Amino acid sequence: QQTLAKDASKKRCYDFLNMTSRSFAAVIQELDDELRDAVCLFYLVLRGLDTIEDDMTLDLDRKVELLRSFDQIIYKEGWTFNENGPNEKDRALLVHFDVVIAEFLRLKPEFQAVIANITKLMGNGMADYATGEHRENTSVATIKDFDLYCHYVAGLVGYGLSDLFAASGLESEEIAKDKALSNSMGLFLQKTNIIRDYREDLDDGRQFWPREIWGKYADKFSDFIQPENKLKAQYCLSNMVLNVLDDVPQVLTYLSKLRNQSVFNFCAIPQVMAISTLALVFNNLDIYHRNIKIRKGEAVKLILDSTDMDNVVSIFRHYVFEISRKNEATDPNFMEISMAIGRVSIQV
Ligand SMILES: COc1cccc([C@H]2O[C@H](CC(=O)N[C@@H](CC(=O)O)C(=O)O)C(=O)N(CC(C)(C)C)c3ccc(Cl)cc32)c1OC
């Protein structure tokens, strides 16, 4: 009877995983036995944290209290959360979070420690950011703030995954040692999404592009949607893409260190999607009007091709070349972009 109940709660965790993330859930479920449950639970704990950070209906004190104590909450059997706002999909996860906690507590203590440690760092980072007195509303001021915010919400996920890979024995301890490489794995994905999501975030009243960059091209963050500002909008966009290109060399170095096939696929697929998205958004002013995504057919091809380092390198080379082709000599960022592409090209 006990076993039946345990299998039921594990299955429910995978149902939550498939409900919260479309294509990525499938990639998690392809991971080898030693890692699959730990990464699934890590993903769900992060999703729970993200849902609280994103919930605009919570008052700040309550949100900060939950963020800073989430690393203890995940040890509280039976804990659930009903104060959430209307967002159905994510609300369900927190309403049934006791199921996630029950499964979390069945993980190897070493996996629990990794997940709890990252949850603590991320929850406090999110709380610091949400209450940050040095920013009006929640906009990001300097490039340093931008890197710190992305470190909190994405770089730390890279840290935690590298620790889980090492703890599982499927990858060497070395993968978890070089924090800069793990951090870049998160920054590259997060920064590319932040560029792609310009319009969605603007409409939600959020802005993550650093003022140190966009402030060179406009007085207000929303100016870029005006047709008369299209040239400034294009240069601001290329400046943002330039900032993201810095992380490409470290992403490729990280991927080249992986030895387990299921871990490689799990890590390579999102990065390959991101470089494809980066080439798509570069000099593409549609991002100021709607959320653009790579075509389904291209995404499928990328997923099928991302199984070994040589293929991944040639995919990166293809998209970096596409960015180079779209790079315009009249763009004030033209030279810097050419040099960033040069730095990557000697590697791919
Ligand atoms: C070594 O580091 C990684 C290795 C593999 C995958 C990821 C990273 O990839 C997905 C990929 C994913 O979730 N893709 C979405 C598509 C999309 O968000 O546009 C999806 O396919 O649903 C992603 O985006 N994030 C979210 C963050 C970037 C904030 C970390 C993410 C959230 C939780 C986990 Cl456990 C993992 C990841 C890594 O994290 C850095």
Tab-separated table of C-alpha atoms and ligand atoms in Angstrom:
chain	number	residue	atom	x	y	z
A	1	GLN	CA	0.000	0.000	0.000
A	2	GLN	CA	2.873	2.322	1.013
A	3	THR	CA	4.653	1.696	-2.337
A	4	LEU	CA	1.480	2.437	-4.294
A	5	ALA	CA	1.099	5.810	-2.544
A	6	LYS	CA	4.757	6.650	-3.189
A	7	ASP	CA	4.520	5.810	-6.898
A	8	ALA	CA	1.343	7.889	-7.151
A	9	SER	CA	3.023	11.018	-5.767
A	10	LYS	CA	6.061	10.535	-8.033
A	11	LYS	CA	3.785	10.233	-11.053
A	12	ARG	CA	1.984	13.416	-10.008
A	13	CYS	CA	5.297	15.243	-9.948
A	14	TYR	CA	5.928	14.270	-13.557
A	15	ASP	CA	2.385	15.370	-14.409
A	16	PHE	CA	3.216	18.790	-12.914
A	17	LEU	CA	6.472	18.829	-14.891
A	18	ASN	CA	4.649	18.126	-18.152
A	19	MET	CA	2.020	20.737	-17.282
A	20	THR	CA	4.506	23.507	-16.486
A	21	SER	CA	6.959	23.097	-19.381
A	22	ARG	CA	6.187	21.932	-22.925
A	23	SER	CA	9.218	20.569	-24.790
A	24	PHE	CA	11.740	20.792	-21.953
A	25	ALA	CA	9.864	18.299	-19.727
A	26	ALA	CA	10.478	15.603	-22.347
A	27	VAL	CA	14.232	16.291	-22.280
A	28	ILE	CA	14.303	16.010	-18.461
A	29	GLN	CA	12.555	12.647	-18.659
A	30	GLU	CA	15.291	11.351	-20.996
A	31	LEU	CA	17.922	11.797	-18.277
A	32	ASP	CA	19.570	8.614	-16.935
A	33	ASP	CA	18.011	7.046	-13.817
A	34	GLU	CA	20.582	8.504	-11.380
A	35	LEU	CA	19.597	12.083	-12.287
A	36	ARG	CA	16.027	12.124	-13.617
A	37	ASP	CA	14.094	12.461	-10.331
A	38	ALA	CA	16.568	14.964	-8.828
A	39	VAL	CA	16.363	17.269	-11.875
A	40	CYS	CA	12.566	16.909	-12.085
A	41	LEU	CA	12.237	17.941	-8.417
A	42	PHE	CA	14.822	20.739	-8.837
A	43	TYR	CA	12.777	22.055	-11.771
A	44	LEU	CA	9.521	21.951	-9.764
A	45	VAL	CA	11.054	23.648	-6.700
A	46	LEU	CA	12.419	26.394	-8.986
A	47	ARG	CA	9.007	26.683	-10.630
A	48	GLY	CA	7.413	27.117	-7.205
A	49	LEU	CA	9.909	29.849	-6.322
A	50	ASP	CA	9.401	31.541	-9.709
A	51	THR	CA	5.606	31.479	-9.280
A	52	ILE	CA	5.934	33.323	-5.974
A	53	GLU	CA	8.383	35.875	-7.453
A	54	ASP	CA	6.045	36.467	-10.417
A	55	ASP	CA	2.856	36.769	-8.363
A	56	MET	CA	1.777	40.415	-8.520
A	57	THR	CA	-1.194	39.825	-6.188
A	58	LEU	CA	1.052	39.106	-3.152
A	59	ASP	CA	2.032	42.091	-0.998
A	60	LEU	CA	5.794	42.694	-0.857
A	61	ASP	CA	6.345	41.656	2.793
A	62	ARG	CA	4.538	38.340	2.290
A	63	LYS	CA	6.426	37.693	-0.991
A	64	VAL	CA	9.812	38.442	0.634
A	65	GLU	CA	8.985	36.203	3.623
A	66	LEU	CA	8.119	33.294	1.282
A	67	LEU	CA	11.180	33.815	-0.958
A	68	ARG	CA	13.638	33.976	1.938
A	69	SER	CA	12.163	30.886	3.666
A	70	PHE	CA	11.504	28.679	0.602
A	71	ASP	CA	14.626	26.602	1.358
A	72	GLN	CA	12.983	25.631	4.693
A	73	ILE	CA	9.470	25.311	3.204
A	74	ILE	CA	10.631	22.459	0.938
A	75	TYR	CA	11.277	20.384	4.095
A	76	LYS	CA	7.768	20.989	5.551
A	77	GLU	CA	5.694	17.898	4.835
A	78	GLY	CA	2.130	18.806	3.863
A	79	TRP	CA	2.876	22.487	3.130
A	80	THR	CA	0.696	24.010	0.384
A	81	PHE	CA	0.005	27.577	-0.760
A	82	ASN	CA	-3.443	29.020	-1.635
A	83	GLU	CA	-2.887	32.779	-1.463
A	84	ASN	CA	-1.785	32.801	-5.092
A	85	GLY	CA	-3.261	34.994	-7.799
A	86	PRO	CA	-5.374	33.857	-10.771
A	87	ASN	CA	-2.583	32.334	-12.938
A	88	GLU	CA	-4.090	28.828	-13.149
A	89	LYS	CA	-1.179	26.749	-14.528
A	90	ASP	CA	1.351	27.747	-11.859
A	91	ARG	CA	-1.246	28.112	-9.100
A	92	ALA	CA	-2.017	24.389	-9.275
A	93	LEU	CA	1.624	23.528	-8.533
A	94	LEU	CA	1.668	25.517	-5.264
A	95	VAL	CA	-1.805	24.340	-4.248
A	96	HIS	CA	-0.472	20.772	-4.433
A	97	PHE	CA	3.111	21.559	-3.383
A	98	ASP	CA	2.900	18.930	-0.616
A	99	VAL	CA	3.324	16.317	-3.363
A	100	VAL	CA	6.565	17.976	-4.553
A	101	ILE	CA	7.840	18.159	-0.957
A	102	ALA	CA	7.030	14.483	-0.310
A	103	GLU	CA	9.080	13.466	-3.344
A	104	PHE	CA	11.874	15.957	-2.552
A	105	LEU	CA	12.260	14.316	0.877
A	106	ARG	CA	12.736	10.932	-0.811
A	107	LEU	CA	15.789	12.126	-2.787
A	108	LYS	CA	19.370	11.200	-1.772
A	109	PRO	CA	20.399	13.659	1.029
A	110	GLU	CA	23.199	14.941	-1.226
A	111	PHE	CA	20.666	15.931	-3.927
A	112	GLN	CA	18.417	17.537	-1.282
A	113	ALA	CA	21.361	19.608	-0.026
A	114	VAL	CA	22.195	20.904	-3.518
A	115	ILE	CA	18.567	21.875	-4.217
A	116	ALA	CA	18.101	23.493	-0.773
A	117	ASN	CA	21.354	25.465	-1.096
A	118	ILE	CA	20.460	26.911	-4.528
A	119	THR	CA	16.881	27.604	-3.357
A	120	LYS	CA	18.273	29.602	-0.423
A	121	LEU	CA	20.652	31.628	-2.613
A	122	MET	CA	18.018	32.224	-5.285
A	123	GLY	CA	15.189	33.054	-2.871
A	124	ASN	CA	17.355	35.646	-1.090
A	125	GLY	CA	18.603	37.018	-4.418
A	126	MET	CA	15.041	37.412	-5.677
A	127	ALA	CA	14.007	39.046	-2.384
A	128	ASP	CA	16.966	41.460	-2.506
A	129	TYR	CA	16.043	42.347	-6.069
A	130	ALA	CA	12.320	42.777	-5.296
A	131	THR	CA	13.050	45.151	-2.392
A	132	GLY	CA	16.110	46.789	-4.006
A	133	GLU	CA	16.030	50.434	-2.838
A	134	HIS	CA	18.651	51.457	-5.456
A	135	ARG	CA	16.146	50.997	-8.332
A	136	GLU	CA	12.928	52.875	-9.095
A	137	ASN	CA	10.152	50.260	-9.611
A	138	THR	CA	11.874	47.025	-10.664
A	139	SER	CA	13.893	48.259	-13.646
A	140	VAL	CA	17.505	47.171	-14.072
A	141	ALA	CA	20.005	50.053	-14.091
A	142	THR	CA	23.543	48.959	-14.930
A	143	ILE	CA	24.966	46.035	-16.921
A	144	LYS	CA	26.338	44.860	-13.567
A	145	ASP	CA	22.748	44.808	-12.148
A	146	PHE	CA	21.658	42.919	-15.267
A	147	ASP	CA	24.346	40.261	-14.775
A	148	LEU	CA	23.535	40.010	-11.043
A	149	TYR	CA	19.778	39.613	-11.648
A	150	CYS	CA	20.411	36.947	-14.335
A	151	HIS	CA	22.882	35.231	-11.989
A	152	TYR	CA	20.178	34.991	-9.304
A	153	VAL	CA	17.421	33.634	-11.536
A	154	ALA	CA	19.431	31.602	-14.053
A	155	GLY	CA	23.171	31.386	-13.270
A	156	LEU	CA	22.371	29.715	-9.942
A	157	VAL	CA	20.358	27.061	-11.812
A	158	GLY	CA	23.527	26.302	-13.768
A	159	TYR	CA	25.414	26.019	-10.442
A	160	GLY	CA	22.816	23.625	-9.025
A	161	LEU	CA	22.620	21.414	-12.102
A	162	SER	CA	26.406	21.116	-12.308
A	163	ASP	CA	26.414	20.082	-8.618
A	164	LEU	CA	23.682	17.478	-9.307
A	165	PHE	CA	25.585	16.136	-12.349
A	166	ALA	CA	28.725	15.706	-10.185
A	167	ALA	CA	26.796	14.246	-7.194
A	168	SER	CA	25.121	11.677	-9.479
A	169	GLY	CA	28.491	10.411	-10.626
A	170	LEU	CA	27.417	10.793	-14.274
A	171	GLU	CA	29.804	13.745	-14.723
A	172	SER	CA	33.162	14.583	-13.108
A	173	GLU	CA	33.469	16.892	-10.074
A	174	GLU	CA	35.251	19.324	-12.423
A	175	ILE	CA	31.985	20.365	-14.116
A	176	ALA	CA	30.831	21.852	-10.793
A	177	LYS	CA	34.149	23.552	-10.015
A	178	ASP	CA	34.219	26.244	-12.695
A	179	LYS	CA	31.333	28.450	-11.565
A	180	ALA	CA	31.865	30.937	-14.426
A	181	LEU	CA	31.050	28.241	-16.988
A	182	SER	CA	27.903	27.127	-15.108
A	183	ASN	CA	26.873	30.772	-14.700
A	184	SER	CA	27.193	31.383	-18.451
A	185	MET	CA	24.889	28.447	-19.161
A	186	GLY	CA	22.153	30.326	-17.308
A	187	LEU	CA	22.997	33.852	-18.484
A	188	PHE	CA	22.954	32.874	-22.156
A	189	LEU	CA	19.449	31.374	-21.888
A	190	GLN	CA	18.035	34.089	-19.624
A	191	LYS	CA	19.451	37.075	-21.523
A	192	THR	CA	18.287	35.683	-24.871
A	193	ASN	CA	14.770	35.202	-23.414
A	194	ILE	CA	14.825	38.752	-21.978
A	195	ILE	CA	15.598	40.152	-25.444
A	196	ARG	CA	12.896	37.984	-27.082
A	197	ASP	CA	10.327	38.905	-24.399
A	198	TYR	CA	10.722	42.722	-24.728
A	199	ARG	CA	7.094	43.303	-25.730
A	200	GLU	CA	5.507	40.739	-23.396
A	201	ASP	CA	7.403	42.181	-20.417
A	202	LEU	CA	6.675	45.803	-21.459
A	203	ASP	CA	2.948	45.010	-21.600
A	204	ASP	CA	3.231	43.388	-18.147
A	205	GLY	CA	4.875	46.544	-16.789
A	206	ARG	CA	8.258	44.837	-16.358
A	207	GLN	CA	11.597	45.785	-17.883
A	208	PHE	CA	14.816	43.786	-17.625
A	209	TRP	CA	16.972	45.460	-20.284
A	210	PRO	CA	19.696	47.449	-18.457
A	211	ARG	CA	19.209	51.232	-18.625
A	212	GLU	CA	23.020	51.492	-19.126
A	213	ILE	CA	22.370	50.027	-22.617
A	214	TRP	CA	18.882	51.215	-23.695
A	215	GLY	CA	19.444	54.683	-22.163
A	216	LYS	CA	21.981	55.367	-24.949
A	217	TYR	CA	19.180	55.122	-27.550
A	218	ALA	CA	16.001	56.472	-25.905
A	219	ASP	CA	14.600	58.494	-22.979
A	220	LYS	CA	11.867	55.954	-22.118
A	221	PHE	CA	12.063	52.139	-22.419
A	222	SER	CA	8.783	52.099	-24.354
A	223	ASP	CA	10.078	54.611	-27.002
A	224	PHE	CA	11.310	51.722	-29.172
A	225	ILE	CA	7.783	50.731	-30.215
A	226	GLN	CA	7.325	54.107	-32.013
A	227	PRO	CA	7.974	53.852	-35.794
A	228	GLU	CA	9.954	57.130	-35.830
A	229	ASN	CA	12.509	55.516	-33.460
A	230	LYS	CA	13.100	52.395	-35.553
A	231	LEU	CA	16.781	53.131	-36.191
A	232	LYS	CA	17.501	53.710	-32.477
A	233	ALA	CA	15.462	50.574	-31.744
A	234	GLN	CA	17.616	48.553	-34.136
A	235	TYR	CA	20.881	49.811	-32.602
A	236	CYS	CA	19.647	49.177	-29.066
A	237	LEU	CA	18.697	45.638	-30.038
A	238	SER	CA	22.109	44.963	-31.606
A	239	ASN	CA	23.754	46.343	-28.459
A	240	MET	CA	21.751	43.842	-26.374
A	241	VAL	CA	22.714	40.966	-28.699
A	242	LEU	CA	26.369	42.050	-28.424
A	243	ASN	CA	26.115	41.750	-24.628
A	244	VAL	CA	24.765	38.182	-24.913
A	245	LEU	CA	27.424	37.046	-27.394
A	246	ASP	CA	29.983	37.373	-24.567
A	247	ASP	CA	28.647	34.170	-23.007
A	248	VAL	CA	28.927	31.983	-26.122
A	249	PRO	CA	32.571	30.874	-25.677
A	250	GLN	CA	31.910	29.701	-22.097
A	251	VAL	CA	28.729	27.845	-23.114
A	252	LEU	CA	30.683	25.896	-25.740
A	253	THR	CA	33.488	25.167	-23.259
A	254	TYR	CA	30.963	23.849	-20.688
A	255	LEU	CA	29.276	21.573	-23.240
A	256	SER	CA	32.661	20.218	-24.418
A	257	LYS	CA	33.351	18.953	-20.870
A	258	LEU	CA	30.239	16.739	-20.649
A	259	ARG	CA	30.649	12.969	-20.978
A	260	ASN	CA	27.176	11.457	-20.329
A	261	GLN	CA	24.964	11.405	-23.425
A	262	SER	CA	21.681	12.125	-21.601
A	263	VAL	CA	23.291	15.034	-19.719
A	264	PHE	CA	24.765	16.406	-22.954
A	265	ASN	CA	21.361	16.362	-24.715
A	266	PHE	CA	19.710	17.955	-21.655
A	267	CYS	CA	22.297	20.784	-21.630
A	268	ALA	CA	22.824	21.287	-25.375
A	269	ILE	CA	19.213	21.507	-26.558
A	270	PRO	CA	18.281	24.741	-24.688
A	271	GLN	CA	21.581	26.396	-25.710
A	272	VAL	CA	21.097	25.516	-29.366
A	273	MET	CA	17.530	26.892	-29.220
A	274	ALA	CA	18.932	30.067	-27.666
A	275	ILE	CA	21.602	30.716	-30.358
A	276	SER	CA	18.911	30.124	-32.988
A	277	THR	CA	16.611	32.582	-31.198
A	278	LEU	CA	19.458	35.101	-30.884
A	279	ALA	CA	20.063	35.011	-34.656
A	280	LEU	CA	16.324	35.350	-35.251
A	281	VAL	CA	15.929	38.425	-33.020
A	282	PHE	CA	19.134	40.167	-34.233
A	283	ASN	CA	18.151	43.242	-36.324
A	284	ASN	CA	14.546	41.987	-36.238
A	285	LEU	CA	12.318	44.875	-35.095
A	286	ASP	CA	9.327	42.549	-34.755
A	287	ILE	CA	10.499	41.899	-31.174
A	288	TYR	CA	9.218	45.379	-30.293
A	289	HIS	CA	5.710	44.376	-31.405
A	290	ARG	CA	5.271	40.692	-30.639
A	291	ASN	CA	6.894	37.631	-29.124
A	292	ILE	CA	8.766	35.833	-31.923
A	293	LYS	CA	9.715	32.177	-31.661
A	294	ILE	CA	11.745	29.910	-33.928
A	295	ARG	CA	9.513	27.808	-36.226
A	296	LYS	CA	8.465	24.397	-34.880
A	297	GLY	CA	10.165	22.585	-37.785
A	298	GLU	CA	13.488	24.306	-37.083
A	299	ALA	CA	13.200	23.546	-33.367
A	300	VAL	CA	12.630	19.838	-34.091
A	301	LYS	CA	15.659	19.743	-36.428
A	302	LEU	CA	17.799	21.426	-33.752
A	303	ILE	CA	16.675	18.953	-31.078
A	304	LEU	CA	17.522	15.978	-33.327
A	305	ASP	CA	20.922	17.462	-34.266
A	306	SER	CA	22.089	18.407	-30.760
A	307	THR	CA	23.448	15.013	-29.740
A	308	ASP	CA	27.193	15.541	-30.104
A	309	MET	CA	29.706	18.357	-29.750
A	310	ASP	CA	30.661	18.522	-33.439
A	311	ASN	CA	27.031	19.032	-34.483
A	312	VAL	CA	26.483	21.616	-31.742
A	313	VAL	CA	29.605	23.517	-32.817
A	314	SER	CA	28.456	23.575	-36.442
A	315	ILE	CA	24.978	24.742	-35.397
A	316	PHE	CA	26.551	27.601	-33.407
A	317	ARG	CA	28.818	28.406	-36.380
A	318	HIS	CA	25.772	28.551	-38.684
A	319	TYR	CA	23.848	31.011	-36.489
A	320	VAL	CA	26.888	33.133	-35.613
A	321	PHE	CA	27.486	33.459	-39.370
A	322	GLU	CA	23.826	34.453	-39.822
A	323	ILE	CA	24.293	37.233	-37.241
A	324	SER	CA	27.452	38.315	-39.083
A	325	ARG	CA	25.512	38.438	-42.368
A	326	LYS	CA	22.795	40.618	-40.796
A	327	ASN	CA	25.355	42.942	-39.133
A	328	GLU	CA	25.113	46.420	-40.751
A	329	ALA	CA	28.156	48.697	-41.238
A	330	THR	CA	26.042	51.780	-40.342
A	331	ASP	CA	25.258	50.275	-36.899
A	332	PRO	CA	27.420	51.949	-34.170
A	333	ASN	CA	27.838	48.456	-32.691
A	334	PHE	CA	29.036	46.994	-36.003
A	335	MET	CA	32.731	46.721	-35.069
A	336	GLU	CA	32.133	45.344	-31.546
A	337	ILE	CA	29.749	42.738	-32.958
A	338	SER	CA	32.289	41.755	-35.626
A	339	MET	CA	34.938	41.322	-32.919
A	340	ALA	CA	32.599	39.303	-30.670
A	341	ILE	CA	31.847	37.080	-33.668
A	342	GLY	CA	35.585	36.825	-34.334
A	343	ARG	CA	36.160	35.624	-30.735
A	344	VAL	CA	33.547	32.914	-31.192
A	345	SER	CA	34.596	31.924	-34.721
A	346	ILE	CA	38.095	30.870	-33.622
A	347	GLN	CA	36.311	28.385	-31.355
A	348	VAL	CA	33.630	26.940	-33.646
B	1	LIG	C1	23.620	23.850	-16.838
B	1	LIG	O1	22.431	24.628	-16.877
B	1	LIG	C2	21.341	24.136	-17.581
B	1	LIG	C3	21.381	22.921	-18.307
B	1	LIG	C4	20.207	22.493	-18.980
B	1	LIG	C5	19.020	23.243	-18.960
B	1	LIG	C6	18.990	24.452	-18.236
B	1	LIG	C7	17.746	25.305	-18.221
B	1	LIG	O2	17.026	25.098	-19.449
B	1	LIG	C8	15.662	25.516	-19.481
B	1	LIG	C9	15.127	25.360	-20.906
B	1	LIG	C10	13.634	25.661	-20.922
B	1	LIG	O3	12.952	25.612	-19.926
B	1	LIG	N1	13.114	26.017	-22.099
B	1	LIG	C11	11.708	26.390	-22.262
B	1	LIG	C12	11.568	27.331	-23.424
B	1	LIG	C13	11.628	28.765	-22.999
B	1	LIG	O4	11.630	29.031	-21.764
B	1	LIG	O5	11.646	29.625	-23.895
B	1	LIG	C14	10.872	25.180	-22.631
B	1	LIG	O6	11.342	24.430	-23.523
B	1	LIG	O7	9.765	25.085	-22.063
B	1	LIG	C15	15.505	26.933	-18.972
B	1	LIG	O8	15.315	27.875	-19.743
B	1	LIG	N2	15.594	27.117	-17.622
B	1	LIG	C16	15.226	28.447	-17.059
B	1	LIG	C17	16.458	29.365	-16.749
B	1	LIG	C18	17.139	29.827	-18.033
B	1	LIG	C19	15.946	30.581	-15.992
B	1	LIG	C20	17.480	28.633	-15.889
B	1	LIG	C21	15.856	26.050	-16.713
B	1	LIG	C22	15.071	25.931	-15.576
B	1	LIG	C23	15.252	24.836	-14.714
B	1	LIG	C24	16.225	23.869	-15.028
B	1	LIG	CL1	16.429	22.503	-14.018
B	1	LIG	C25	17.042	24.000	-16.176
B	1	LIG	C26	16.876	25.107	-16.989
B	1	LIG	C27	20.123	24.899	-17.544
B	1	LIG	O9	20.016	26.053	-16.776
B	1	LIG	C28	20.940	27.092	-16.923
